Coordinates of C-alpha atoms in Angstrom, one line a residue:
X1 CA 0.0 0.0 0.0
X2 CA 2.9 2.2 1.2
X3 CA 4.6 2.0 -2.3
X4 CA 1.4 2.1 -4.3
X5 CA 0.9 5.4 -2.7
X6 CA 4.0 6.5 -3.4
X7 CA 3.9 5.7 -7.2
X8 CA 0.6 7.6 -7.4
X9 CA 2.4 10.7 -5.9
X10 CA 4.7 10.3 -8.4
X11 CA 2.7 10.0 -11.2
X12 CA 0.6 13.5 -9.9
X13 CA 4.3 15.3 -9.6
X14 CA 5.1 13.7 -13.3
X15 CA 1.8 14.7 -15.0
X16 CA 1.8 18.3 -13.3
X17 CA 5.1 19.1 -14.6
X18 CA 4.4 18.4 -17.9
X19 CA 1.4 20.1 -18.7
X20 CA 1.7 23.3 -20.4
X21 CA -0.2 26.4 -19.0
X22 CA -1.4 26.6 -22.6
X23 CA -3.0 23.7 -23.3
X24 CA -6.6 25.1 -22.5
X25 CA -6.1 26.8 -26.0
X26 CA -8.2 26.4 -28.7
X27 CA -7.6 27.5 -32.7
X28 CA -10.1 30.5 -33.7
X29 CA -10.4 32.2 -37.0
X30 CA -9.4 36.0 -37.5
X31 CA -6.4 38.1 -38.1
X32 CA -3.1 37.7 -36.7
X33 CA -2.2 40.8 -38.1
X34 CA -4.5 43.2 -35.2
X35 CA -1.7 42.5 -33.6
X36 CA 0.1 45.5 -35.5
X37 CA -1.8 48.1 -33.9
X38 CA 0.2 47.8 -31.1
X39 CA 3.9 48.1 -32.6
X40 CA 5.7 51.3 -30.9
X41 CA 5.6 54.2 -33.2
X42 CA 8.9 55.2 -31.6
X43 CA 10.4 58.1 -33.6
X44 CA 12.3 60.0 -30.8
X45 CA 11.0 58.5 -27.6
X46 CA 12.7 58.8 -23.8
X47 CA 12.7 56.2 -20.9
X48 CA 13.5 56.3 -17.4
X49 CA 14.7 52.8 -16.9
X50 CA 15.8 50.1 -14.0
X51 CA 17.6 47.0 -15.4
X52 CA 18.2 44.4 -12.6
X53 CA 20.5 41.7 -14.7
X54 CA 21.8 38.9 -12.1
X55 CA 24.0 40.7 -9.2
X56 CA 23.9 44.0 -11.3
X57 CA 21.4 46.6 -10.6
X58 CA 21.9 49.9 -13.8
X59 CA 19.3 53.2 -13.6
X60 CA 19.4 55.8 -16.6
X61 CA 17.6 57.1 -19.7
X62 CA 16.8 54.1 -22.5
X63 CA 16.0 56.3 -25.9
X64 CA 14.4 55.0 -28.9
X65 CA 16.0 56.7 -32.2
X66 CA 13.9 56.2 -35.8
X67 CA 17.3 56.8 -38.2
X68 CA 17.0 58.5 -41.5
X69 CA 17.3 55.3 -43.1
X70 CA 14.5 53.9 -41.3
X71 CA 16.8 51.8 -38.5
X72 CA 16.2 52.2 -35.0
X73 CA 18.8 52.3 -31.9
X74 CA 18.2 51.5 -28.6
X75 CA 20.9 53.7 -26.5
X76 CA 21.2 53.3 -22.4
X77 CA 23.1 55.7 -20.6
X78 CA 22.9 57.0 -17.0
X79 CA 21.9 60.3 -16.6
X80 CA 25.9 61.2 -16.7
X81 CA 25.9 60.0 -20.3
X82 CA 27.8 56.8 -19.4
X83 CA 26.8 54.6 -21.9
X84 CA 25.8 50.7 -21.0
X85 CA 24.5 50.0 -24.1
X86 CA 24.1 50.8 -27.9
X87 CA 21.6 48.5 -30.1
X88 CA 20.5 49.1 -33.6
X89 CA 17.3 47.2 -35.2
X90 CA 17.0 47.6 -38.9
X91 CA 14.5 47.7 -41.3
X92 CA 14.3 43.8 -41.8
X93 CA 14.5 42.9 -38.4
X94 CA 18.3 42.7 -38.5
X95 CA 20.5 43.2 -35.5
X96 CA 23.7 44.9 -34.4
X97 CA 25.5 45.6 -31.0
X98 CA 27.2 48.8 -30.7
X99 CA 28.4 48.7 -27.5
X100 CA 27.7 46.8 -24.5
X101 CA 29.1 47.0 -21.0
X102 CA 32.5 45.2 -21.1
X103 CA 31.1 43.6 -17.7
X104 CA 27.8 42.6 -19.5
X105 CA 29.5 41.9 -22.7
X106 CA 28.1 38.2 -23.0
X107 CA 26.8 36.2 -25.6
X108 CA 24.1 34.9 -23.9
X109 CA 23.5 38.6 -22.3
X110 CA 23.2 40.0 -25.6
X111 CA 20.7 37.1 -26.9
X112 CA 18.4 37.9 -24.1
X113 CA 18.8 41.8 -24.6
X114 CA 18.0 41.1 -28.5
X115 CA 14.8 38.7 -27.9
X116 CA 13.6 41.0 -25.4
X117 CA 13.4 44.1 -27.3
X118 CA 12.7 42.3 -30.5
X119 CA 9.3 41.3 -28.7
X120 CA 8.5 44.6 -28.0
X121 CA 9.4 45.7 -31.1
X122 CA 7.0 43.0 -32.8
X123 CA 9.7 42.2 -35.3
X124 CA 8.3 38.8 -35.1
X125 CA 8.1 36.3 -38.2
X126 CA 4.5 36.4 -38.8
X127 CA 4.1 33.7 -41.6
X128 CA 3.4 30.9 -39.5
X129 CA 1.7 32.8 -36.9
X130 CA -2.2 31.6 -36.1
X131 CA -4.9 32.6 -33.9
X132 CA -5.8 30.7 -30.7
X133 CA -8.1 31.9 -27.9
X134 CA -9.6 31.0 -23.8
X135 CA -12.2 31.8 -22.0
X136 CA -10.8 35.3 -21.2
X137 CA -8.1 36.2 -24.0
X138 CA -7.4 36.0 -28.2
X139 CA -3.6 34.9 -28.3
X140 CA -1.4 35.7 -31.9
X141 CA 0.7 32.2 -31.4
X142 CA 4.2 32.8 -33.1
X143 CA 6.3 29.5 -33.1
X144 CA 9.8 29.7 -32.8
X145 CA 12.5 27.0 -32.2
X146 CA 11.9 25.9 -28.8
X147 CA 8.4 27.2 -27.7
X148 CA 5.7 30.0 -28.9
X149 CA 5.6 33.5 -28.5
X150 CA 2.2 34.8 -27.8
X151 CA 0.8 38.5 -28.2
X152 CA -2.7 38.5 -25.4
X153 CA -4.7 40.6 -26.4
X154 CA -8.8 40.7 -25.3
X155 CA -11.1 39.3 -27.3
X156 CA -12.0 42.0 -29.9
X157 CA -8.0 42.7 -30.6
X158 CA -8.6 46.3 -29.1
X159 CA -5.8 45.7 -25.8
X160 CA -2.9 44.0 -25.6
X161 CA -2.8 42.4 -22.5
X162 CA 0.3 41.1 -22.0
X163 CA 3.2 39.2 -24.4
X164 CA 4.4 35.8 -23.2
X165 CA 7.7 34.1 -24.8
X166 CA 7.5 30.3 -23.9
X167 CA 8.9 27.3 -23.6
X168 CA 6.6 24.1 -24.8
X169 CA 5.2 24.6 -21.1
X170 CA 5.4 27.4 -19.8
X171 CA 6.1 31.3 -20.3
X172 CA 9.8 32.3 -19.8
X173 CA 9.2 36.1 -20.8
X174 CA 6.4 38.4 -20.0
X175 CA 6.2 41.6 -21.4
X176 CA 3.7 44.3 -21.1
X177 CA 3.5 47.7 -22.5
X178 CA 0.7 50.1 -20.8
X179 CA -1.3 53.0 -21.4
X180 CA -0.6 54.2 -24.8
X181 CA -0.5 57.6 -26.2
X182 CA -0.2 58.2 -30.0
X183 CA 1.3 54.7 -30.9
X184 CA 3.5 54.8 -28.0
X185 CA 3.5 53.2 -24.5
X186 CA 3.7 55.0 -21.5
X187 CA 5.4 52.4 -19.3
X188 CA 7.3 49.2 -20.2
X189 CA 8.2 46.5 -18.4
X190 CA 10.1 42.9 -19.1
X191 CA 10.4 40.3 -16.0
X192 CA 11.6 37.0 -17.3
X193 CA 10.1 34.6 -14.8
X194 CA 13.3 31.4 -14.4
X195 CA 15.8 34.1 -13.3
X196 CA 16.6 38.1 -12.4
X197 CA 16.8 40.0 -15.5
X198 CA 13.9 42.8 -15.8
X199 CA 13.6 46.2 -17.5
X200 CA 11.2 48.7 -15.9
X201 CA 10.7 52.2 -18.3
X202 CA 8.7 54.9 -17.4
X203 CA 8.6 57.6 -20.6
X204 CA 9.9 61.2 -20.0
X205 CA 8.2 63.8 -21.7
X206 CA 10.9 66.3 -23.3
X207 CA 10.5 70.2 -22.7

């Protein structure tokens, strides 16, 4: 009995861990594409930031910079114009480092940094992307190589709710981008959820 009760406990603790927070998803039809709406119109755009990163704790000004040639940087300083980091998105989604703290300088620091503000940027591959909705929520489902990532938005497409990058279980990213005003979000904020490393902006109006 002892050891039947054991394997059953097992089997619970088994199960559980495999089941994915998304399998109460079901395929709907519409347009992945409402998703759009909610790309940044960043053009010249200021951020008072926090980035935690493991042990390391940075505060400063993030600024978003549309290029003449239609590239945007991503630039981190402190408010003493010490740089931490210099990223440049171009038109096709393509990526370059600038500069990044020799201290952060780290491959896997700089795949993370990418991901992350790729999601907010929605440069996301969108021809395999589908619709899928719950009770609550319409999800744009964007495979990838080792999970999804998911724009939530409500039902009708008119809020995004949150974005989730996952693995096959479970979200490793969220994302969320608050209180828009003319294309642009107010406040920011990436938390990944399996270890500290999370971006809090607040926008700065210029004068």
């Amino acid at each position: 009995m002892r050891y039947l009760w054991l394997n059953s406990i097992l089997a619970v603790l088994l199960f559980g861990s495999c089941t994915s927070v998304y399998k109460g998803l079901r395929p709907v039809s519409g347009d992945v594409n409402c998703i759009q709406q909610f790309r940044p119109q960043f053009a010249s755009t200021l951020y008072s930031t926090q980035v935690n990163v493991l042990r390391h704790h940075l505060s400063g000004l993030l600024f978003f910079k549309q290029m003449p040639d239609s590239s945007l940087r991503v630039v981190f300083a402190n408010e003493m114009g010490f740089k931490f980091f210099d990223f440049e998105f171009d038109r096709q989604g393509n990526f370059t480092k600038h500069y990044l703290l020799p201290k952060m300088d780290k491959k896997a620091v700089v795949k993370t940094l990418r991901q992350d503000f790729a999601l907010v940027l929605l440069q996301q591959p969108m021809q395999q992307a589908y619709l899928a909705a719950d009770s609550h929520y319409r999800y744009v489902v964007i495979p990838t190589e080792k999970g999804n990532n998911y724009y939530i938005t409500d039902s009708g497409c008119t809020k995004l709710e949150r974005i989730e990058k996952s693995s096959v279980r479970k979200p490793v990213v969220k994302v969320w981008m608050m209180d828009y005003k003319d294309g642009v979000p107010d406040s920011i904020r990436i938390a990944h959820q399996n270890f500290t490393f999370n971006i809090s902006m607040k926008r700065v109006e210029k004068k």
